[in-house]
Amino acid sequence: MAHSYSHLYGIPSTGLRFFTVYGPWGRPDMAPMIFANSILRNRPIKVFNFGKMRRDFTYIDDVVEGIFRCCYKPAYINETFNALNPDKSTSFAPYRIFNIGNSQPIELLKFIEILENALGKKAIKDLQPIQPGDVQATAANTDRLKNWINFKPSTKIEDGINKFAEWYINYYKDILK
């Protein structure tokens, strides 16, 4: 739809795909929040595919920086666009699409280990088989984003999880007693 409006009305449009965003004020239905809550309350966490899933976790500050930079460089028509050999991230319309991700996927068990270290407490893991429809791995290719706005997410998973855990413990301190 965004591409259609870009083409029909010349409206510059940039689409952004985010890869497993985590950090303070995160979505309560996402793994970091669910896992932190369960770990600190001594409740088991369901770990699908026996923890072998790989995710490209991206810290919220990196996502915000990418959005901010894209806002200051709107899409424009690619004069060299070749419809016979198209570059899917660009167009004959003022349209672009980019991935914002850390580009360093890790196994879910490693993520849990880092979170355990940050929270100072071990998780009770309920290892489960893979669920129908689950994606085994995600990984962002951010080369086009780097070329467009000279930006690549750079927060190390350990640093991001430590910031998240510190926020989580502080924010929920009264509830966790």
PDB file of C-alpha atoms in Angstrom:
ATOM      1  CA  MET A   1       0.000   0.000   0.000  1.00  0.00           C
ATOM      2  CA  ALA A   2       2.806   2.421   0.883  1.00  0.00           C
ATOM      3  CA  HIS A   3       4.494   1.638  -2.424  1.00  0.00           C
ATOM      4  CA  SER A   4       1.239   2.305  -4.291  1.00  0.00           C
ATOM      5  CA  TYR A   5       0.824   5.713  -2.658  1.00  0.00           C
ATOM      6  CA  SER A   6       4.465   6.517  -3.377  1.00  0.00           C
ATOM      7  CA  HIS A   7       3.941   5.617  -7.023  1.00  0.00           C
ATOM      8  CA  LEU A   8       0.524   7.217  -7.509  1.00  0.00           C
ATOM      9  CA  TYR A   9       0.990  10.417  -5.525  1.00  0.00           C
ATOM     10  CA  GLY A  10       4.769  10.845  -5.214  1.00  0.00           C
ATOM     11  CA  ILE A  11       4.645  10.492  -1.429  1.00  0.00           C
ATOM     12  CA  PRO A  12       8.088   9.466  -0.127  1.00  0.00           C
ATOM     13  CA  SER A  13       7.699   6.267   1.904  1.00  0.00           C
ATOM     14  CA  THR A  14      10.212   4.298   3.918  1.00  0.00           C
ATOM     15  CA  GLY A  15       9.296   0.901   5.333  1.00  0.00           C
ATOM     16  CA  LEU A  16      11.254  -0.434   8.293  1.00  0.00           C
ATOM     17  CA  ARG A  17      11.359  -4.063   9.447  1.00  0.00           C
ATOM     18  CA  PHE A  18      12.387  -4.496  13.082  1.00  0.00           C
ATOM     19  CA  PHE A  19      14.027  -7.664  14.374  1.00  0.00           C
ATOM     20  CA  THR A  20      13.080  -8.830  17.905  1.00  0.00           C
ATOM     21  CA  VAL A  21      13.201  -5.447  19.626  1.00  0.00           C
ATOM     22  CA  TYR A  22      13.883  -5.500  23.372  1.00  0.00           C
ATOM     23  CA  GLY A  23      14.662  -3.016  26.131  1.00  0.00           C
ATOM     24  CA  PRO A  24      12.931  -0.884  28.749  1.00  0.00           C
ATOM     25  CA  TRP A  25       9.196  -0.449  28.249  1.00  0.00           C
ATOM     26  CA  GLY A  26       9.147  -3.448  25.940  1.00  0.00           C
ATOM     27  CA  ARG A  27       6.042  -5.277  24.850  1.00  0.00           C
ATOM     28  CA  PRO A  28       4.733  -7.500  27.665  1.00  0.00           C
ATOM     29  CA  ASP A  29       4.006 -10.348  25.225  1.00  0.00           C
ATOM     30  CA  MET A  30       7.627 -10.633  24.051  1.00  0.00           C
ATOM     31  CA  ALA A  31      10.206 -13.100  25.396  1.00  0.00           C
ATOM     32  CA  PRO A  32      12.412 -10.644  27.350  1.00  0.00           C
ATOM     33  CA  MET A  33       9.492  -9.393  29.462  1.00  0.00           C
ATOM     34  CA  ILE A  34       7.886 -12.821  29.865  1.00  0.00           C
ATOM     35  CA  PHE A  35      11.195 -14.469  30.743  1.00  0.00           C
ATOM     36  CA  ALA A  36      12.304 -11.760  33.212  1.00  0.00           C
ATOM     37  CA  ASN A  37       8.940 -11.904  34.970  1.00  0.00           C
ATOM     38  CA  SER A  38       9.010 -15.704  35.216  1.00  0.00           C
ATOM     39  CA  ILE A  39      12.656 -15.929  36.272  1.00  0.00           C
ATOM     40  CA  LEU A  40      12.230 -13.396  39.081  1.00  0.00           C
ATOM     41  CA  ARG A  41       9.041 -15.122  40.300  1.00  0.00           C
ATOM     42  CA  ASN A  42      10.518 -18.646  40.144  1.00  0.00           C
ATOM     43  CA  ARG A  43       8.079 -19.706  37.438  1.00  0.00           C
ATOM     44  CA  PRO A  44       9.023 -21.963  34.531  1.00  0.00           C
ATOM     45  CA  ILE A  45       9.514 -20.484  31.086  1.00  0.00           C
ATOM     46  CA  LYS A  46       8.513 -22.382  27.970  1.00  0.00           C
ATOM     47  CA  VAL A  47      11.503 -22.669  25.661  1.00  0.00           C
ATOM     48  CA  PHE A  48      10.437 -23.887  22.238  1.00  0.00           C
ATOM     49  CA  ASN A  49      12.577 -25.910  19.840  1.00  0.00           C
ATOM     50  CA  PHE A  50      14.527 -26.909  22.954  1.00  0.00           C
ATOM     51  CA  GLY A  51      16.156 -23.455  22.940  1.00  0.00           C
ATOM     52  CA  LYS A  52      17.694 -23.878  19.491  1.00  0.00           C
ATOM     53  CA  MET A  53      15.750 -20.974  17.946  1.00  0.00           C
ATOM     54  CA  ARG A  54      18.025 -18.188  16.745  1.00  0.00           C
ATOM     55  CA  ARG A  55      16.865 -14.602  17.003  1.00  0.00           C
ATOM     56  CA  ASP A  56      18.321 -11.303  15.917  1.00  0.00           C
ATOM     57  CA  PHE A  57      17.722  -9.334  19.133  1.00  0.00           C
ATOM     58  CA  THR A  58      17.860  -5.568  18.602  1.00  0.00           C
ATOM     59  CA  TYR A  59      18.100  -3.078  21.456  1.00  0.00           C
ATOM     60  CA  ILE A  60      15.459  -0.334  21.417  1.00  0.00           C
ATOM     61  CA  ASP A  61      18.008   2.521  21.330  1.00  0.00           C
ATOM     62  CA  ASP A  62      19.387   1.144  18.057  1.00  0.00           C
ATOM     63  CA  VAL A  63      15.884   0.967  16.575  1.00  0.00           C
ATOM     64  CA  VAL A  64      15.137   4.561  17.612  1.00  0.00           C
ATOM     65  CA  GLU A  65      18.433   5.781  16.130  1.00  0.00           C
ATOM     66  CA  GLY A  66      17.668   4.036  12.836  1.00  0.00           C
ATOM     67  CA  ILE A  67      14.170   5.536  12.693  1.00  0.00           C
ATOM     68  CA  PHE A  68      15.508   8.997  13.536  1.00  0.00           C
ATOM     69  CA  ARG A  69      18.135   8.880  10.797  1.00  0.00           C
ATOM     70  CA  CYS A  70      15.640   7.607   8.220  1.00  0.00           C
ATOM     71  CA  CYS A  71      13.297  10.500   9.057  1.00  0.00           C
ATOM     72  CA  TYR A  72      15.993  12.921   7.932  1.00  0.00           C
ATOM     73  CA  LYS A  73      16.668  11.147   4.650  1.00  0.00           C
ATOM     74  CA  PRO A  74      13.364  10.585   2.873  1.00  0.00           C
ATOM     75  CA  ALA A  75      13.110   8.150   0.004  1.00  0.00           C
ATOM     76  CA  TYR A  76      13.492   9.446  -3.524  1.00  0.00           C
ATOM     77  CA  ILE A  77      13.055   7.979  -6.977  1.00  0.00           C
ATOM     78  CA  ASN A  78      15.874   5.674  -8.022  1.00  0.00           C
ATOM     79  CA  GLU A  79      16.732   6.979 -11.488  1.00  0.00           C
ATOM     80  CA  THR A  80      18.650   3.773 -12.284  1.00  0.00           C
ATOM     81  CA  PHE A  81      15.852   1.395 -11.239  1.00  0.00           C
ATOM     82  CA  ASN A  82      15.660  -1.551 -13.641  1.00  0.00           C
ATOM     83  CA  ALA A  83      12.236  -3.229 -13.740  1.00  0.00           C
ATOM     84  CA  LEU A  84      13.769  -6.275 -15.471  1.00  0.00           C
ATOM     85  CA  ASN A  85      16.282  -6.765 -12.651  1.00  0.00           C
ATOM     86  CA  PRO A  86      14.697  -4.978  -9.680  1.00  0.00           C
ATOM     87  CA  ASP A  87      16.363  -4.144  -6.388  1.00  0.00           C
ATOM     88  CA  LYS A  88      13.555  -4.989  -3.945  1.00  0.00           C
ATOM     89  CA  SER A  89      14.549  -2.280  -1.457  1.00  0.00           C
ATOM     90  CA  THR A  90      14.169   0.555  -3.972  1.00  0.00           C
ATOM     91  CA  SER A  91      11.747   1.517  -6.708  1.00  0.00           C
ATOM     92  CA  PHE A  92      10.751   3.742  -9.591  1.00  0.00           C
ATOM     93  CA  ALA A  93       8.647   5.511  -6.903  1.00  0.00           C
ATOM     94  CA  PRO A  94      10.059   7.449  -3.915  1.00  0.00           C
ATOM     95  CA  TYR A  95      10.059   4.306  -1.777  1.00  0.00           C
ATOM     96  CA  ARG A  96      12.590   2.365   0.310  1.00  0.00           C
ATOM     97  CA  ILE A  97      12.453  -0.580   2.700  1.00  0.00           C
ATOM     98  CA  PHE A  98      15.130  -1.439   5.261  1.00  0.00           C
ATOM     99  CA  ASN A  99      15.847  -3.957   8.009  1.00  0.00           C
ATOM    100  CA  ILE A 100      16.773  -2.676  11.453  1.00  0.00           C
ATOM    101  CA  GLY A 101      18.406  -5.515  13.341  1.00  0.00           C
ATOM    102  CA  ASN A 102      21.586  -6.376  15.161  1.00  0.00           C
ATOM    103  CA  SER A 103      22.663  -8.824  12.417  1.00  0.00           C
ATOM    104  CA  GLN A 104      24.085 -11.180  15.060  1.00  0.00           C
ATOM    105  CA  PRO A 105      21.465 -13.836  15.823  1.00  0.00           C
ATOM    106  CA  ILE A 106      21.939 -15.892  18.971  1.00  0.00           C
ATOM    107  CA  GLU A 107      20.327 -19.077  20.236  1.00  0.00           C
ATOM    108  CA  LEU A 108      17.475 -18.614  22.658  1.00  0.00           C
ATOM    109  CA  LEU A 109      19.332 -20.624  25.331  1.00  0.00           C
ATOM    110  CA  LYS A 110      22.236 -18.146  25.092  1.00  0.00           C
ATOM    111  CA  PHE A 111      19.791 -15.250  25.409  1.00  0.00           C
ATOM    112  CA  ILE A 112      18.308 -16.864  28.528  1.00  0.00           C
ATOM    113  CA  GLU A 113      21.797 -17.392  29.980  1.00  0.00           C
ATOM    114  CA  ILE A 114      22.642 -13.702  29.478  1.00  0.00           C
ATOM    115  CA  LEU A 115      19.314 -12.694  31.050  1.00  0.00           C
ATOM    116  CA  GLU A 116      19.920 -15.045  34.007  1.00  0.00           C
ATOM    117  CA  ASN A 117      23.321 -13.418  34.584  1.00  0.00           C
ATOM    118  CA  ALA A 118      21.837  -9.921  34.390  1.00  0.00           C
ATOM    119  CA  LEU A 119      19.013 -10.793  36.808  1.00  0.00           C
ATOM    120  CA  GLY A 120      21.283 -12.788  39.122  1.00  0.00           C
ATOM    121  CA  LYS A 121      18.925 -15.753  39.081  1.00  0.00           C
ATOM    122  CA  LYS A 122      18.578 -19.027  37.155  1.00  0.00           C
ATOM    123  CA  ALA A 123      15.555 -19.771  35.003  1.00  0.00           C
ATOM    124  CA  ILE A 124      13.389 -22.845  35.366  1.00  0.00           C
ATOM    125  CA  LYS A 125      13.294 -23.999  31.751  1.00  0.00           C
ATOM    126  CA  ASP A 126      10.445 -26.060  30.325  1.00  0.00           C
ATOM    127  CA  LEU A 127      12.011 -27.282  27.075  1.00  0.00           C
ATOM    128  CA  GLN A 128       9.393 -27.845  24.374  1.00  0.00           C
ATOM    129  CA  PRO A 129       9.493 -29.035  20.744  1.00  0.00           C
ATOM    130  CA  ILE A 130       9.179 -26.527  17.941  1.00  0.00           C
ATOM    131  CA  GLN A 131       5.636 -25.275  17.362  1.00  0.00           C
ATOM    132  CA  PRO A 132       3.966 -25.448  13.946  1.00  0.00           C
ATOM    133  CA  GLY A 133       4.632 -22.235  12.064  1.00  0.00           C
ATOM    134  CA  ASP A 134       7.579 -21.143  14.218  1.00  0.00           C
ATOM    135  CA  VAL A 135      10.501 -19.602  12.377  1.00  0.00           C
ATOM    136  CA  GLN A 136      13.727 -21.291  13.470  1.00  0.00           C
ATOM    137  CA  ALA A 137      15.995 -18.305  12.834  1.00  0.00           C
ATOM    138  CA  THR A 138      15.815 -14.613  12.025  1.00  0.00           C
ATOM    139  CA  ALA A 139      18.696 -12.469  10.833  1.00  0.00           C
ATOM    140  CA  ALA A 140      18.645  -8.916   9.534  1.00  0.00           C
ATOM    141  CA  ASN A 141      20.724  -7.925   6.552  1.00  0.00           C
ATOM    142  CA  THR A 142      21.338  -4.235   7.240  1.00  0.00           C
ATOM    143  CA  ASP A 143      23.715  -3.490   4.353  1.00  0.00           C
ATOM    144  CA  ARG A 144      21.194  -1.269   2.561  1.00  0.00           C
ATOM    145  CA  LEU A 145      20.427   0.637   5.773  1.00  0.00           C
ATOM    146  CA  LYS A 146      24.159   1.209   6.289  1.00  0.00           C
ATOM    147  CA  ASN A 147      24.535   2.457   2.719  1.00  0.00           C
ATOM    148  CA  TRP A 148      21.482   4.736   2.981  1.00  0.00           C
ATOM    149  CA  ILE A 149      22.025   6.435   6.372  1.00  0.00           C
ATOM    150  CA  ASN A 150      25.483   5.228   7.430  1.00  0.00           C
ATOM    151  CA  PHE A 151      24.056   3.364  10.413  1.00  0.00           C
ATOM    152  CA  LYS A 152      24.232  -0.169  11.720  1.00  0.00           C
ATOM    153  CA  PRO A 153      22.827  -1.215  15.117  1.00  0.00           C
ATOM    154  CA  SER A 154      25.729  -1.823  17.467  1.00  0.00           C
ATOM    155  CA  THR A 155      24.476  -2.555  21.002  1.00  0.00           C
ATOM    156  CA  LYS A 156      26.000  -5.825  22.196  1.00  0.00           C
ATOM    157  CA  ILE A 157      23.406  -8.258  23.507  1.00  0.00           C
ATOM    158  CA  GLU A 158      25.062  -8.375  26.948  1.00  0.00           C
ATOM    159  CA  ASP A 159      24.963  -4.578  27.263  1.00  0.00           C
ATOM    160  CA  GLY A 160      21.358  -4.338  26.111  1.00  0.00           C
ATOM    161  CA  ILE A 161      20.170  -7.133  28.401  1.00  0.00           C
ATOM    162  CA  ASN A 162      21.999  -5.586  31.366  1.00  0.00           C
ATOM    163  CA  LYS A 163      20.229  -2.249  30.721  1.00  0.00           C
ATOM    164  CA  PHE A 164      16.898  -4.042  30.310  1.00  0.00           C
ATOM    165  CA  ALA A 165      17.350  -6.086  33.518  1.00  0.00           C
ATOM    166  CA  GLU A 166      18.350  -2.999  35.508  1.00  0.00           C
ATOM    167  CA  TRP A 167      15.251  -1.167  34.277  1.00  0.00           C
ATOM    168  CA  TYR A 168      12.987  -4.185  34.865  1.00  0.00           C
ATOM    169  CA  ILE A 169      14.130  -4.731  38.453  1.00  0.00           C
ATOM    170  CA  ASN A 170      13.848  -1.024  39.262  1.00  0.00           C
ATOM    171  CA  TYR A 171      10.470  -0.552  37.578  1.00  0.00           C
ATOM    172  CA  TYR A 172       8.871  -3.650  39.119  1.00  0.00           C
ATOM    173  CA  LYS A 173      10.657  -3.500  42.492  1.00  0.00           C
ATOM    174  CA  ASP A 174       7.449  -3.094  44.505  1.00  0.00           C
ATOM    175  CA  ILE A 175       5.693  -5.934  42.696  1.00  0.00           C
ATOM    176  CA  LEU A 176       8.670  -8.297  42.939  1.00  0.00           C
ATOM    177  CA  LYS A 177       8.883  -8.143  46.750  1.00  0.00           C
TER     178      LYS A 177
END
